[in-house]
Amino acid sequence: MNYKCDIYAYEHVDGYFIIHVASNRIVEDLPPFPTPLMEFKDFKIMYDIWNDASSKTTHKEIGLPYDGETFTCDTLEELREMFMELREMGYIFPDSALELIDDEIKERDVESKD
């Protein structure tokens, strides 16, 4: 989301999930980050533009209770529940993050029936 997302989450190699919550947001909109699938010359030009803009940004504290916190969740359900709690507090992340968790839950449930 080009620095407009407050959450960074991933599955740890040991099978649990980690959520890092941002402590601040970039105020300005950045130009689109270049895609690595483009020609290198075009990528380099776009990256230089993006990098220059990002080096001049203003950061503003989010000001919500979990700013800068890290959470661990043992299950996908706990992960989804924590995402919902963070969203209700006002943290920003794309709907696709919840959709991905829901898809993973469905896939796990289908596999467990086999």
PDB file of C-alpha atoms in Angstrom:
ATOM      1  CA  MET A   1       0.000   0.000   0.000  1.00  0.00           C
ATOM      2  CA  ASN A   2       3.024   2.239  -0.478  1.00  0.00           C
ATOM      3  CA  TYR A   3       3.370   3.062   3.234  1.00  0.00           C
ATOM      4  CA  LYS A   4      -0.369   3.581   3.782  1.00  0.00           C
ATOM      5  CA  CYS A   5      -0.786   0.319   5.738  1.00  0.00           C
ATOM      6  CA  ASP A   6      -0.323   0.211   9.519  1.00  0.00           C
ATOM      7  CA  ILE A   7       0.126  -3.556   9.803  1.00  0.00           C
ATOM      8  CA  TYR A   8       2.886  -5.955   8.804  1.00  0.00           C
ATOM      9  CA  ALA A   9       1.956  -9.583   9.463  1.00  0.00           C
ATOM     10  CA  TYR A  10       3.420 -12.939   8.527  1.00  0.00           C
ATOM     11  CA  GLU A  11       3.522 -16.594   9.482  1.00  0.00           C
ATOM     12  CA  HIS A  12       6.606 -17.480  11.488  1.00  0.00           C
ATOM     13  CA  VAL A  13       8.595 -20.546  10.443  1.00  0.00           C
ATOM     14  CA  ASP A  14       7.410 -22.237  13.670  1.00  0.00           C
ATOM     15  CA  GLY A  15       3.759 -21.981  12.605  1.00  0.00           C
ATOM     16  CA  TYR A  16       2.432 -19.042  14.616  1.00  0.00           C
ATOM     17  CA  PHE A  17       1.652 -15.564  13.293  1.00  0.00           C
ATOM     18  CA  ILE A  18       3.316 -12.246  14.042  1.00  0.00           C
ATOM     19  CA  ILE A  19       1.729  -8.813  13.682  1.00  0.00           C
ATOM     20  CA  HIS A  20       3.811  -5.638  13.815  1.00  0.00           C
ATOM     21  CA  VAL A  21       1.843  -2.408  14.225  1.00  0.00           C
ATOM     22  CA  ALA A  22       3.295   0.836  12.873  1.00  0.00           C
ATOM     23  CA  SER A  23       3.944   3.705  15.249  1.00  0.00           C
ATOM     24  CA  ASN A  24       3.638   6.437  12.619  1.00  0.00           C
ATOM     25  CA  ARG A  25       2.268   7.173   9.162  1.00  0.00           C
ATOM     26  CA  ILE A  26       3.687   9.027   6.188  1.00  0.00           C
ATOM     27  CA  VAL A  27       1.540  12.101   5.625  1.00  0.00           C
ATOM     28  CA  GLU A  28       2.171  12.641   1.906  1.00  0.00           C
ATOM     29  CA  ASP A  29       1.138  10.348  -0.939  1.00  0.00           C
ATOM     30  CA  LEU A  30       4.120   8.732  -2.622  1.00  0.00           C
ATOM     31  CA  PRO A  31       4.381   8.011  -6.336  1.00  0.00           C
ATOM     32  CA  PRO A  32       3.675   4.361  -7.187  1.00  0.00           C
ATOM     33  CA  PHE A  33       6.480   2.002  -6.294  1.00  0.00           C
ATOM     34  CA  PRO A  34       7.897   0.484  -9.499  1.00  0.00           C
ATOM     35  CA  THR A  35       7.173  -3.128 -10.296  1.00  0.00           C
ATOM     36  CA  PRO A  36      10.192  -5.429 -10.601  1.00  0.00           C
ATOM     37  CA  LEU A  37       8.695  -6.863 -13.816  1.00  0.00           C
ATOM     38  CA  MET A  38       9.450  -3.709 -15.811  1.00  0.00           C
ATOM     39  CA  GLU A  39      12.566  -3.057 -17.852  1.00  0.00           C
ATOM     40  CA  PHE A  40      15.506  -2.252 -15.577  1.00  0.00           C
ATOM     41  CA  LYS A  41      16.039   1.221 -17.078  1.00  0.00           C
ATOM     42  CA  ASP A  42      12.371   2.153 -16.447  1.00  0.00           C
ATOM     43  CA  PHE A  43      12.482   0.555 -12.999  1.00  0.00           C
ATOM     44  CA  LYS A  44      15.566   2.586 -12.078  1.00  0.00           C
ATOM     45  CA  ILE A  45      13.983   5.862 -13.219  1.00  0.00           C
ATOM     46  CA  MET A  46      10.758   5.191 -11.316  1.00  0.00           C
ATOM     47  CA  TYR A  47      12.651   3.955  -8.266  1.00  0.00           C
ATOM     48  CA  ASP A  48      14.789   7.090  -8.172  1.00  0.00           C
ATOM     49  CA  ILE A  49      11.634   9.240  -8.333  1.00  0.00           C
ATOM     50  CA  TRP A  50      10.002   7.172  -5.580  1.00  0.00           C
ATOM     51  CA  ASN A  51      13.143   7.156  -3.427  1.00  0.00           C
ATOM     52  CA  ASP A  52      13.562  10.924  -3.720  1.00  0.00           C
ATOM     53  CA  ALA A  53       9.917  11.502  -2.733  1.00  0.00           C
ATOM     54  CA  SER A  54      10.091   9.036   0.174  1.00  0.00           C
ATOM     55  CA  SER A  55      13.209  10.705   1.581  1.00  0.00           C
ATOM     56  CA  LYS A  56      11.278  13.986   1.894  1.00  0.00           C
ATOM     57  CA  THR A  57       8.202  12.676   3.676  1.00  0.00           C
ATOM     58  CA  THR A  58       6.697  13.842   6.906  1.00  0.00           C
ATOM     59  CA  HIS A  59       5.915  11.203   9.530  1.00  0.00           C
ATOM     60  CA  LYS A  60       3.028  11.659  11.921  1.00  0.00           C
ATOM     61  CA  GLU A  61       2.393   9.607  15.056  1.00  0.00           C
ATOM     62  CA  ILE A  62      -0.709   7.423  14.654  1.00  0.00           C
ATOM     63  CA  GLY A  63      -1.812   8.010  18.236  1.00  0.00           C
ATOM     64  CA  LEU A  64      -3.698   4.769  18.873  1.00  0.00           C
ATOM     65  CA  PRO A  65      -3.200   2.365  21.803  1.00  0.00           C
ATOM     66  CA  TYR A  66      -1.142  -0.303  19.998  1.00  0.00           C
ATOM     67  CA  ASP A  67       1.280   1.963  18.105  1.00  0.00           C
ATOM     68  CA  GLY A  68       4.629   0.208  17.703  1.00  0.00           C
ATOM     69  CA  GLU A  69       3.429  -3.018  19.354  1.00  0.00           C
ATOM     70  CA  THR A  70       4.072  -6.585  18.182  1.00  0.00           C
ATOM     71  CA  PHE A  71       1.588  -9.416  18.710  1.00  0.00           C
ATOM     72  CA  THR A  72       1.744 -13.162  18.257  1.00  0.00           C
ATOM     73  CA  CYS A  73      -1.255 -15.327  17.413  1.00  0.00           C
ATOM     74  CA  ASP A  74      -1.269 -19.107  17.586  1.00  0.00           C
ATOM     75  CA  THR A  75      -4.087 -19.698  15.095  1.00  0.00           C
ATOM     76  CA  LEU A  76      -5.590 -18.141  11.989  1.00  0.00           C
ATOM     77  CA  GLU A  77      -8.728 -17.419  13.986  1.00  0.00           C
ATOM     78  CA  GLU A  78      -6.725 -15.497  16.606  1.00  0.00           C
ATOM     79  CA  LEU A  79      -4.963 -13.647  13.792  1.00  0.00           C
ATOM     80  CA  ARG A  80      -8.277 -12.627  12.221  1.00  0.00           C
ATOM     81  CA  GLU A  81      -9.664 -11.591  15.603  1.00  0.00           C
ATOM     82  CA  MET A  82      -6.598  -9.396  16.243  1.00  0.00           C
ATOM     83  CA  PHE A  83      -6.874  -7.839  12.784  1.00  0.00           C
ATOM     84  CA  MET A  84     -10.514  -6.975  13.489  1.00  0.00           C
ATOM     85  CA  GLU A  85      -9.606  -5.455  16.858  1.00  0.00           C
ATOM     86  CA  LEU A  86      -6.896  -3.358  15.202  1.00  0.00           C
ATOM     87  CA  ARG A  87      -9.297  -2.199  12.486  1.00  0.00           C
ATOM     88  CA  GLU A  88     -11.945  -1.236  15.050  1.00  0.00           C
ATOM     89  CA  MET A  89      -9.310   0.885  16.824  1.00  0.00           C
ATOM     90  CA  GLY A  90      -8.556   2.724  13.590  1.00  0.00           C
ATOM     91  CA  TYR A  91      -5.478   1.006  12.193  1.00  0.00           C
ATOM     92  CA  ILE A  92      -5.387   0.863   8.402  1.00  0.00           C
ATOM     93  CA  PHE A  93      -4.858  -2.230   6.263  1.00  0.00           C
ATOM     94  CA  PRO A  94      -6.475  -3.548   3.073  1.00  0.00           C
ATOM     95  CA  ASP A  95      -9.594  -5.720   3.080  1.00  0.00           C
ATOM     96  CA  SER A  96      -7.558  -8.215   1.084  1.00  0.00           C
ATOM     97  CA  ALA A  97      -5.629  -9.060   4.277  1.00  0.00           C
ATOM     98  CA  LEU A  98      -8.830 -10.342   5.897  1.00  0.00           C
ATOM     99  CA  GLU A  99      -9.810 -12.122   2.691  1.00  0.00           C
ATOM    100  CA  LEU A 100      -6.451 -13.892   2.653  1.00  0.00           C
ATOM    101  CA  ILE A 101      -6.910 -15.050   6.249  1.00  0.00           C
ATOM    102  CA  ASP A 102     -10.439 -16.279   5.438  1.00  0.00           C
ATOM    103  CA  ASP A 103      -9.117 -18.151   2.387  1.00  0.00           C
ATOM    104  CA  GLU A 104      -6.410 -19.794   4.494  1.00  0.00           C
ATOM    105  CA  ILE A 105      -8.995 -20.885   7.077  1.00  0.00           C
ATOM    106  CA  LYS A 106     -11.228 -22.384   4.371  1.00  0.00           C
ATOM    107  CA  GLU A 107      -8.301 -24.162   2.724  1.00  0.00           C
ATOM    108  CA  ARG A 108      -7.155 -25.583   6.060  1.00  0.00           C
ATOM    109  CA  ASP A 109     -10.670 -26.802   6.862  1.00  0.00           C
ATOM    110  CA  VAL A 110     -11.046 -28.482   3.455  1.00  0.00           C
ATOM    111  CA  GLU A 111      -7.680 -30.198   3.841  1.00  0.00           C
ATOM    112  CA  SER A 112      -8.536 -31.425   7.328  1.00  0.00           C
ATOM    113  CA  LYS A 113     -11.705 -33.130   5.974  1.00  0.00           C
ATOM    114  CA  ASP A 114      -9.667 -35.134   3.447  1.00  0.00           C
TER     115      ASP A 114
END
